[in-house]
Coordinates of C-alpha atoms and ligand atoms in Angstrom, one line a residue:
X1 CA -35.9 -29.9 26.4
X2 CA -34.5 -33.0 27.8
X3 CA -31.2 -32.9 26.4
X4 CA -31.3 -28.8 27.7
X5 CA -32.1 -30.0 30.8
X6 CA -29.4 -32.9 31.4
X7 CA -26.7 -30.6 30.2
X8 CA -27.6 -27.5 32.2
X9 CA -28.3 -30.3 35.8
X10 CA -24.9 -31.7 34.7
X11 CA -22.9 -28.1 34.6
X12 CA -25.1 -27.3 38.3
X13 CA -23.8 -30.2 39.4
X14 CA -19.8 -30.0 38.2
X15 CA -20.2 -26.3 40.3
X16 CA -21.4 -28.1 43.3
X17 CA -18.3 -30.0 43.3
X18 CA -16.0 -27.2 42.9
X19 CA -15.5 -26.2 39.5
X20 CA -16.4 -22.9 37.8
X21 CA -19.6 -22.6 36.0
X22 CA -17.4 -21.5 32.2
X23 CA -15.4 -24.4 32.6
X24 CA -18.3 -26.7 33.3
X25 CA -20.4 -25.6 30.4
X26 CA -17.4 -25.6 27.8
X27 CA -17.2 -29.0 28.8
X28 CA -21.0 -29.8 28.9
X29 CA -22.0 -28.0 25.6
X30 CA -18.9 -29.6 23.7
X31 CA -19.8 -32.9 24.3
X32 CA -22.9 -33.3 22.1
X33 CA -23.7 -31.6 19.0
X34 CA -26.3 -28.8 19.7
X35 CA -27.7 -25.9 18.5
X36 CA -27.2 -22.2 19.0
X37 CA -30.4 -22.0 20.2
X38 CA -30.5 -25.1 22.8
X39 CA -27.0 -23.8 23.8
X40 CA -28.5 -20.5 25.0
X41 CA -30.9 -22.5 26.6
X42 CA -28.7 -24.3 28.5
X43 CA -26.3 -21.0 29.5
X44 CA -29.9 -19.1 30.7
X45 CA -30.6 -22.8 32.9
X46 CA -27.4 -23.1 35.0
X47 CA -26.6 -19.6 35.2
X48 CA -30.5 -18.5 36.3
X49 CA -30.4 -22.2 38.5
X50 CA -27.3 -20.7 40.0
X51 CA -28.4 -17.1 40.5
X52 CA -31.7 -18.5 42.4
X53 CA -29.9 -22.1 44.2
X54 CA -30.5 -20.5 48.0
X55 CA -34.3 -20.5 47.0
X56 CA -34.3 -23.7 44.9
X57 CA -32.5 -25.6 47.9
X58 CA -35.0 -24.2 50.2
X59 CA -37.9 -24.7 48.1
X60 CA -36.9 -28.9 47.5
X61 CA -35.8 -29.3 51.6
X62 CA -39.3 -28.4 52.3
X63 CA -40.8 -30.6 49.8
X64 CA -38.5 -33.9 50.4
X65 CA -37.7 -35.9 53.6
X66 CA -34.0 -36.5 52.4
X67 CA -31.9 -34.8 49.7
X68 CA -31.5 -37.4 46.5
X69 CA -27.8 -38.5 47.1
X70 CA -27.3 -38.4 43.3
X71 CA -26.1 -35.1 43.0
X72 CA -27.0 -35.2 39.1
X73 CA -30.6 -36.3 40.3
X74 CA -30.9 -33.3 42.7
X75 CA -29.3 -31.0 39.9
X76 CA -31.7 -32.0 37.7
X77 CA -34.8 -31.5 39.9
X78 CA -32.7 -28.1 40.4
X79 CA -33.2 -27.1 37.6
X80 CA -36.6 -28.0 36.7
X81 CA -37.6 -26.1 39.5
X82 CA -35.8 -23.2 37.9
X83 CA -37.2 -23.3 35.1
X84 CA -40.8 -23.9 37.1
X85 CA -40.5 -20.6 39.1
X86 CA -38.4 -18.6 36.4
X87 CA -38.9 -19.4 32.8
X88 CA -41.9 -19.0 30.7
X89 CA -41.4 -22.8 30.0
X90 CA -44.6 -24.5 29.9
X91 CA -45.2 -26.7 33.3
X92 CA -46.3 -29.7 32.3
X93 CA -42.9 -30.2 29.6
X94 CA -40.5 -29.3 32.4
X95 CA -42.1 -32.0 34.9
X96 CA -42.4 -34.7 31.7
X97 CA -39.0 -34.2 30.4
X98 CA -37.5 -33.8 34.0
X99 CA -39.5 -37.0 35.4
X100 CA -38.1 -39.1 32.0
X101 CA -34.1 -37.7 32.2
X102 CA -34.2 -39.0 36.4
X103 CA -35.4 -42.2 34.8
X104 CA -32.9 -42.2 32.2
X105 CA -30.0 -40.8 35.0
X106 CA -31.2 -43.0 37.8
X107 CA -33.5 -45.7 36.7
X108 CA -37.6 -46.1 36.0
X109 CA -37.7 -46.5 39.9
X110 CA -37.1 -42.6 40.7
X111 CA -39.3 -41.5 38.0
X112 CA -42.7 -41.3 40.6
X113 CA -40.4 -39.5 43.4
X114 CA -39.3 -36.5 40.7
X115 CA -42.9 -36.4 39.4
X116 CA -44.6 -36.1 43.1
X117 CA -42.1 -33.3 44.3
X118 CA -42.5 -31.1 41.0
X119 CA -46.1 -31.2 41.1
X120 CA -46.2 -30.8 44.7
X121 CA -43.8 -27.7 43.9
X122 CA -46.8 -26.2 41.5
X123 CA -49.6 -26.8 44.2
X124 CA -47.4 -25.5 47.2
X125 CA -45.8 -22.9 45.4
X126 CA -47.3 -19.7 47.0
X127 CA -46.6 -21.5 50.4
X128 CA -42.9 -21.8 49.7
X129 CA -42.3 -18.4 48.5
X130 CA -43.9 -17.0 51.4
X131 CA -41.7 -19.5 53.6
X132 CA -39.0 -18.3 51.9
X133 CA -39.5 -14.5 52.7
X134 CA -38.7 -15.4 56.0
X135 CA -35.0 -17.4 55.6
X136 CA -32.5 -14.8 54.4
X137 CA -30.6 -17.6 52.5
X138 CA -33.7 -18.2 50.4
X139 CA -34.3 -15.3 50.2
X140 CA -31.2 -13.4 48.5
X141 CA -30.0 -16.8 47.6
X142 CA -26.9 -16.0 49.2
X143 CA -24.5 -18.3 51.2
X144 CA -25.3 -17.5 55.2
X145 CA -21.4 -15.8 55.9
X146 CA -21.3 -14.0 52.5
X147 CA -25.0 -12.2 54.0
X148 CA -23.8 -11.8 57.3
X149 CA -20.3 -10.5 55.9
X150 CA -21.9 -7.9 54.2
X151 CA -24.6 -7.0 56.6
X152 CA -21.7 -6.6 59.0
X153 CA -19.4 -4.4 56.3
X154 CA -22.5 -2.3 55.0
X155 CA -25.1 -2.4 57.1
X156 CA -28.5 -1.5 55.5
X157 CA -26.7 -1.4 52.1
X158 CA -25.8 -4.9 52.2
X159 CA -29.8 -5.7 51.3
X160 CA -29.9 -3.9 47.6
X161 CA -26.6 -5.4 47.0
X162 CA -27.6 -8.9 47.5
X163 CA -30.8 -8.2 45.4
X164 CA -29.3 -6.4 42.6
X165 CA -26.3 -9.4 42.3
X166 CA -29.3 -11.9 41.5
X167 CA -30.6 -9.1 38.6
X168 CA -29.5 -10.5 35.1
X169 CA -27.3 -8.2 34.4
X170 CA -27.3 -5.6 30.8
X171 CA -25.5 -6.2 28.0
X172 CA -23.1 -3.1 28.5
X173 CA -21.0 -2.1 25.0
X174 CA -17.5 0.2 25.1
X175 CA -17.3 2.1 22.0
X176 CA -13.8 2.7 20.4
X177 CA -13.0 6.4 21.0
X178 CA -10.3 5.9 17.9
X179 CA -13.2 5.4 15.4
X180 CA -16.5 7.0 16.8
X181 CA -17.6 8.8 19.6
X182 CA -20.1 7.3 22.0
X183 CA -22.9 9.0 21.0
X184 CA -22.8 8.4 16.8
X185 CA -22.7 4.7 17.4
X186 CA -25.7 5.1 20.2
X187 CA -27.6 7.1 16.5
X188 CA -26.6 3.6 14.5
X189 CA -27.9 1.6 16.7
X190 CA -31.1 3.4 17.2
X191 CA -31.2 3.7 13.3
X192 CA -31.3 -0.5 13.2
X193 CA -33.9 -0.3 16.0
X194 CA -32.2 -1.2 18.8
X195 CA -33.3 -0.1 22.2
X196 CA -30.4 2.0 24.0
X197 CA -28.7 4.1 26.2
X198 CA -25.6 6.1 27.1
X199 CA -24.6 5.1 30.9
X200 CA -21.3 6.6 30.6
X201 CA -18.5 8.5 28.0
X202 CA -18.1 4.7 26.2
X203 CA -20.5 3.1 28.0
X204 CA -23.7 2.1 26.0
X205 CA -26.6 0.1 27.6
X206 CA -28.4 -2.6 25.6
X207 CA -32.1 -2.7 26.0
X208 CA -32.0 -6.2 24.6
X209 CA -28.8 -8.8 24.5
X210 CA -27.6 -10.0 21.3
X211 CA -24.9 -11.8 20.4
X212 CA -21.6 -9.2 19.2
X213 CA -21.5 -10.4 15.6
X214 CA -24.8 -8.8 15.3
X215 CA -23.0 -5.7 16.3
X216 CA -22.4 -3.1 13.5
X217 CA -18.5 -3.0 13.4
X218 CA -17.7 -5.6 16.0
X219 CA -15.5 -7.3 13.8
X220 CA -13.9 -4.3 12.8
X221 CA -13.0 -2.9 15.8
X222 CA -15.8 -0.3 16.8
X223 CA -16.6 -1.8 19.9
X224 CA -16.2 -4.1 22.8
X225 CA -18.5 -5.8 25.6
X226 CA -17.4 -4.4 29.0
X227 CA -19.7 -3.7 32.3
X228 CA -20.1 0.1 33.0
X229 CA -17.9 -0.5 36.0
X230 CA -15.4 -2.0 34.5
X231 CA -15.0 1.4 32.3
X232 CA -14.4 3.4 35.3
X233 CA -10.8 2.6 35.5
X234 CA -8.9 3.5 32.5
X235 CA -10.6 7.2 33.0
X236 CA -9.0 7.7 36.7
X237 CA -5.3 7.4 35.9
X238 CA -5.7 10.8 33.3
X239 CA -3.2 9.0 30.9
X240 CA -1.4 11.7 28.8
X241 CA 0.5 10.9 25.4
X242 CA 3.7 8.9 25.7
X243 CA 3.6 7.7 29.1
X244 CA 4.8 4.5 30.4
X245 CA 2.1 2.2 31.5
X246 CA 2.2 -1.0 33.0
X247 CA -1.4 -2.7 33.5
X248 CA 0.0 -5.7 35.9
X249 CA -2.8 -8.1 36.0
X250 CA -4.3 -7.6 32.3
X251 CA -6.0 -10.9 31.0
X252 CA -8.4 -10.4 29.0
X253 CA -7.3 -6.7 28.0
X254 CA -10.6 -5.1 28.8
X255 CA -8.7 -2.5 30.7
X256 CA -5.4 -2.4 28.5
X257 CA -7.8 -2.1 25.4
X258 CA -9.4 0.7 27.1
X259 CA -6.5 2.6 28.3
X260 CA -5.1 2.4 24.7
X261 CA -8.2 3.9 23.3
X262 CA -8.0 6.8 25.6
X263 CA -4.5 7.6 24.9
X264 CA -1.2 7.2 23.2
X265 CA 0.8 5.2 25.7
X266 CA 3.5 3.0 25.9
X267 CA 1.9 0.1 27.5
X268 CA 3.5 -3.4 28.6
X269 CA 0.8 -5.4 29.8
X270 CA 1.1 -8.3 32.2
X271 CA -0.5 -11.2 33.1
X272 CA 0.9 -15.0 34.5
X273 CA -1.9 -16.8 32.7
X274 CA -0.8 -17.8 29.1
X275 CA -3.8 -18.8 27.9
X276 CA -5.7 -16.1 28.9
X277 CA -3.0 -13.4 27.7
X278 CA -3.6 -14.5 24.0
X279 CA -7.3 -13.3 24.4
X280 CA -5.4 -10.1 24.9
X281 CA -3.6 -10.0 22.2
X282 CA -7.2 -11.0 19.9
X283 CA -9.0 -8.3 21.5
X284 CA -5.9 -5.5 20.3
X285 CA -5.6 -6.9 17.0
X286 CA -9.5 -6.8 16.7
X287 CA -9.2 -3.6 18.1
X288 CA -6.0 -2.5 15.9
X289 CA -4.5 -1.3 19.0
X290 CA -0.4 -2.2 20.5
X291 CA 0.7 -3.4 23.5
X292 CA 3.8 -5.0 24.6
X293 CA 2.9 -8.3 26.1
X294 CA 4.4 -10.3 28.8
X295 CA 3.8 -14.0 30.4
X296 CA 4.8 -13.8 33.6
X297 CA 4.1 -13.5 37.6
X298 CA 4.1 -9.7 38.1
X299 CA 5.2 -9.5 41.7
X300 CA 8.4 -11.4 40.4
X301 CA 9.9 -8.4 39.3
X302 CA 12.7 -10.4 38.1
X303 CA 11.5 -11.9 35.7
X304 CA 10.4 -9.4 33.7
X305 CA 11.1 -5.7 34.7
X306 CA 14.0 -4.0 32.6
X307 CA 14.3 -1.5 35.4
X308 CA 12.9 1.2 34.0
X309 CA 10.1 3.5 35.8
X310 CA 6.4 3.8 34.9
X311 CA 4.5 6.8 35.1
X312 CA 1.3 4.9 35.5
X313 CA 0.4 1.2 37.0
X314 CA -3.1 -0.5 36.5
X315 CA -3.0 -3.4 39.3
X316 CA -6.4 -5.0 39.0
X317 CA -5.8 -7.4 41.2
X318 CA -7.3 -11.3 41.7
X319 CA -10.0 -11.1 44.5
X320 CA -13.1 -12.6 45.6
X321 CA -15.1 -11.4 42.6
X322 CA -17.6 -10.5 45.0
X323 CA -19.1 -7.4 42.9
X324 CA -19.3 -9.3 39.8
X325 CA -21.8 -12.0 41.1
X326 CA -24.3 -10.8 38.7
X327 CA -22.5 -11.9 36.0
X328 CA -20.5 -15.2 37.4
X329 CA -23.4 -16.5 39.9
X330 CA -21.1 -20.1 40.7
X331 CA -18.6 -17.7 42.8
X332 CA -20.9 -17.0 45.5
X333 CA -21.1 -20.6 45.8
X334 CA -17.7 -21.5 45.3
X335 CA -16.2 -19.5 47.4
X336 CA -15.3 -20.1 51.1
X337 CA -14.7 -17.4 53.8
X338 CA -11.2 -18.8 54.5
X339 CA -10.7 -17.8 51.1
X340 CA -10.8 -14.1 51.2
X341 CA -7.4 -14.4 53.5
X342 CA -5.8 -15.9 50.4
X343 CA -6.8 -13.1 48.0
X344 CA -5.7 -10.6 50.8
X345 CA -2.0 -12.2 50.8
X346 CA -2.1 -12.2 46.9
X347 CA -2.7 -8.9 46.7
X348 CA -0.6 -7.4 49.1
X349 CA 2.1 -9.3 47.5
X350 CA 1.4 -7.7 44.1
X351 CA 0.9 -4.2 46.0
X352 CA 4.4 -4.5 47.2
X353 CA 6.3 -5.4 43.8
X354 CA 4.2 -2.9 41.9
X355 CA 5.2 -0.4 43.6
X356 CA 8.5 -0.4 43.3
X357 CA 8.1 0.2 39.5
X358 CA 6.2 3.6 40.0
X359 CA 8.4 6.3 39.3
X360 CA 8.4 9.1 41.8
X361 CA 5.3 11.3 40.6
X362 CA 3.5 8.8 39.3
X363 CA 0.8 7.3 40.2
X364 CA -0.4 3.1 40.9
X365 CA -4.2 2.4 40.3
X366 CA -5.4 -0.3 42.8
X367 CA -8.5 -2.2 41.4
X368 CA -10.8 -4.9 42.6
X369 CA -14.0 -5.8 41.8
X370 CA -15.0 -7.2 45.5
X371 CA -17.0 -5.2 48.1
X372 CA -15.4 -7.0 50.7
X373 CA -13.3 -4.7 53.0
X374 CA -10.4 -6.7 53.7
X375 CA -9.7 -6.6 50.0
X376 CA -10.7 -3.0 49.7
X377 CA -10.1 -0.1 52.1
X378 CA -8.1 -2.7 54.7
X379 CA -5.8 -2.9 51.5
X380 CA -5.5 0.4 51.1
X381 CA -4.6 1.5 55.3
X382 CA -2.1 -1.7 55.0
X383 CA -0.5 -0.3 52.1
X384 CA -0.3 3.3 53.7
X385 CA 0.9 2.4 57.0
X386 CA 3.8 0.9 55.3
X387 CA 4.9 3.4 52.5
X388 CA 6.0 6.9 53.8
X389 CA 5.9 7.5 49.7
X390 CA 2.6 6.7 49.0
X391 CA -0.3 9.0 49.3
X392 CA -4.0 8.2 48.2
X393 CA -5.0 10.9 45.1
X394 CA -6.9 13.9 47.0
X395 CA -10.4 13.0 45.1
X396 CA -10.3 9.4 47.1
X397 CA -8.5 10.6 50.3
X398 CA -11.5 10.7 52.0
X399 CA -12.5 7.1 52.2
X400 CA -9.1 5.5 51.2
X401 CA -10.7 4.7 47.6
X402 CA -14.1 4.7 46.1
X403 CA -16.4 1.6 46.7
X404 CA -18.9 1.6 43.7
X405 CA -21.5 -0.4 45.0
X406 CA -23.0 -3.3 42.6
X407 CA -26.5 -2.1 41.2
X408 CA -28.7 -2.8 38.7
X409 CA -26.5 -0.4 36.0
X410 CA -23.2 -1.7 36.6
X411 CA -21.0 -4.4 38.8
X412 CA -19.0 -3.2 42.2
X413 CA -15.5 -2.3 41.7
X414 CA -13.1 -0.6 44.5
X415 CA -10.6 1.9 43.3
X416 CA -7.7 3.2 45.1
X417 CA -5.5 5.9 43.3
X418 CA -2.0 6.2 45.0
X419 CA 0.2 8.9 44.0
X420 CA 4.4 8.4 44.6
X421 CA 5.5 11.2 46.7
Ligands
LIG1 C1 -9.4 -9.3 37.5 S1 -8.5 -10.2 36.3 C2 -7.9 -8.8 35.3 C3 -9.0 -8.3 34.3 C4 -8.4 -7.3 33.3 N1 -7.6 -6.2 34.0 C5 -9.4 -6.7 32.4 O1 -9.8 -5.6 32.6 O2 -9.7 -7.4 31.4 C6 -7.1 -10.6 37.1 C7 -6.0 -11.2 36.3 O3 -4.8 -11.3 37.0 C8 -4.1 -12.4 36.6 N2 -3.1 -12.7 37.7 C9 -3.3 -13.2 38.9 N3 -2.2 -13.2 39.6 C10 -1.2 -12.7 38.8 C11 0.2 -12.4 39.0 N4 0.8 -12.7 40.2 N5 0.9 -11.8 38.0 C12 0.2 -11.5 36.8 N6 -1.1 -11.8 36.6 C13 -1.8 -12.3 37.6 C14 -5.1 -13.5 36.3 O4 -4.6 -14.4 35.4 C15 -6.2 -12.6 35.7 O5 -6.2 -12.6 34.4

């Protein structure tokens, strides 16, 4: 448990410093040899240490007179604490192994101080939850201006979003509407005794998370991973055969994948991050699917448009990622309000090029997945009050674009259909 322990306080504490939590753990997990199963271990530690830090940080405050300074000491106590209040690890291992890596991290003489605050944790434990109840941070384990952002923007919906972003979130499958229907791989998977449901015309729910190889027809094609939310978009620009498409922002081709197993398209997909465009072009070979791919900043038109029209634009823009915190728990930590501004330029920026491309009669597809207005409906009014030849699709005029609210069955997403006039 020790070495599970170090690497997971190590990856807490490369996030507390800035980086993102993927990029942490590739470099964490690649620096010893493990195995699957303490890798997993290690995954389920930072990301549940993450999900539950506004509690954990509360929780060790009460219990020390000063932070540790070592930020890998106070990661590691971090973590134990997790894995106190969260995991079904037994107590006793988690305070040994804990109390012996401090010793090993920061010498014998710190060994007494991480032993006394994680047993005091067990003995006070009802104490500090109950404290907790009572300090909002702690309690949704939520930075205080992301809570009062939302509270502000949604009033009393802002308290189920919170909660159901600390949820660990469903393994969610899209099955290949090319090779089988939804509903004959839902009978195979019941057949091999898997728990699960349909949540939407792809969408399958897992009961029970497994890894994809284990997947009948992964391999081959018959299905993907993708959040229920996610699987909204392709299904809103009603692709018809032989239309041009451009998805703008595509890396890593869950949308372009999608969109090509809908329909016959002719689809150039976009993306200014080279490394993560080749993940693209795995997932369509995997998927035996064909795009035209292209490295390159899409609001530079450029330096890549051949001036011809699309019928059909997917701009999923960079944002906040503030509906996907389920799934990516280091953002709500990483990110700083001052931030949102920067997204907001971004995507106007992209907004504006994109457009252009749309031929007259078609129609531009504005995604994010933040439930942040400025990146949402403030978009959207921006966009309108500037383009006499935009207008949004009738079935989101109403609100300027539907906000589909995080919950326990799928991440947020904000959707904007704008038809070219
Ligand atoms: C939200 S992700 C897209 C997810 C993707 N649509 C999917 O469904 O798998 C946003 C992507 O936009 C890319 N991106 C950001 N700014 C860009 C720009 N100016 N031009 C092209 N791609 C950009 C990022 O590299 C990232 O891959």
């Amino acid at each position: 448990m020790q070495q599970v322990q170090r690497a997971a306080a190590a990856a807490v504490s490369s996030v507390l410093s800035g980086h993102s939590l993927p990029e942490s753990l590739e470099r964490e997990i690649g620096k010893v040899r493990l195995t699957d199963q303490q890798r997993a271990a290690i995954q389920a530690c930072s990301y549940g240490t993450l999900r539950h830090l506004g509690f954990l940080r509360f929780a060790l405050d009460q219990l020390v007179k000063r932070t540790p300074k070592d930020d890998k000491v106070l990661s590691l106590l971090l973590v134990a604490l997790y894995q106190l209040q969260f995991s079904e690890s037994a107590h006793y291992a988690v305070v040994d192994h804990a109390v012996k890596s401090v010793g090993a991290i920061a010498g014998r003489s710190l060994k007494p101080f991480a032993n006394a605050v994680l047993r005091e944790y067990l003995r006070k434990r009802r104490q500090l939850i109950d404290a907790a109840s009572r300090d909002d941070v702690a309690r949704f384990s939520f930075p205080r201006w992301w809570i009062d952002k939302l509270s502000a923007q949604l009033g009393s919906q802002a308290a189920p979003v919170l909660a159901s972003a600390n949820l660990h979130p469903p393994m969610i499958l899209r099955v290949n509407r090319r090779r089988m229907q939804a509903e004959e791989y839902v009978s195979l998977l019941r057949e091999r005794g898997m728990v699960v449901e349909l949540v939407g015309p792809e969408a399958v729910r897992l009961a029970v998370p497994v890894g994809v190889r284990q997947l009948p027809g992964f391999v081959e094609g018959l299905v993907s991973v993708q959040d229920a939310g996610a699987q909204v978009a392709a299904h809103l620009l009603e692709l018809e055969p032989g239309q041009r498409v451009i998805d703008a922002c595509a890396a890593p081709g869950g949308k372009t994948c999608h969109m090509l197993e809908l329909c016959d398209v002719q689809l150039l997909s976009l993306d200014r991050d080279e490394r993560r465009l080749l993940r693209v072009h795995e997932n369509l070979e995997r998927l035996g699917l064909g795009a035209k791919l292209c490295c390159a900043d899409a609001a530079d038109l450029d330096s890549w448009w051949d001036g011809r029209l699309a019928d059909r634009v997917l701009l999923d823009v960079p944002c906040s990622a503030s509906g996907v915190v389920r799934r990516h728990p280091d953002v709500k930590w990483l990110r700083r309000p001052s931030d949102i501004a920067g997204f907001v330029l971004q995507q106007r920026r992209l907004l504006e090029a994109l457009w252009q491309v749309v031929a007259r009669g078609g129609k531009l597809l504005y995604v994010t997945c933040s439930v942040f207005r400025e990146e949402n409906q403030q978009q959207v009014n921006w966009f309108l009050s500037r383009h006499a030849d935009a207008r949004v699709a009738p079935q989101h005029a109403t609100n300027g674009g539907e906000l589909l609210l995080p919950s326990e069955d799928h991440d947020g997403f904000f959707h904007a259909l704008f038809e070219k006039i």
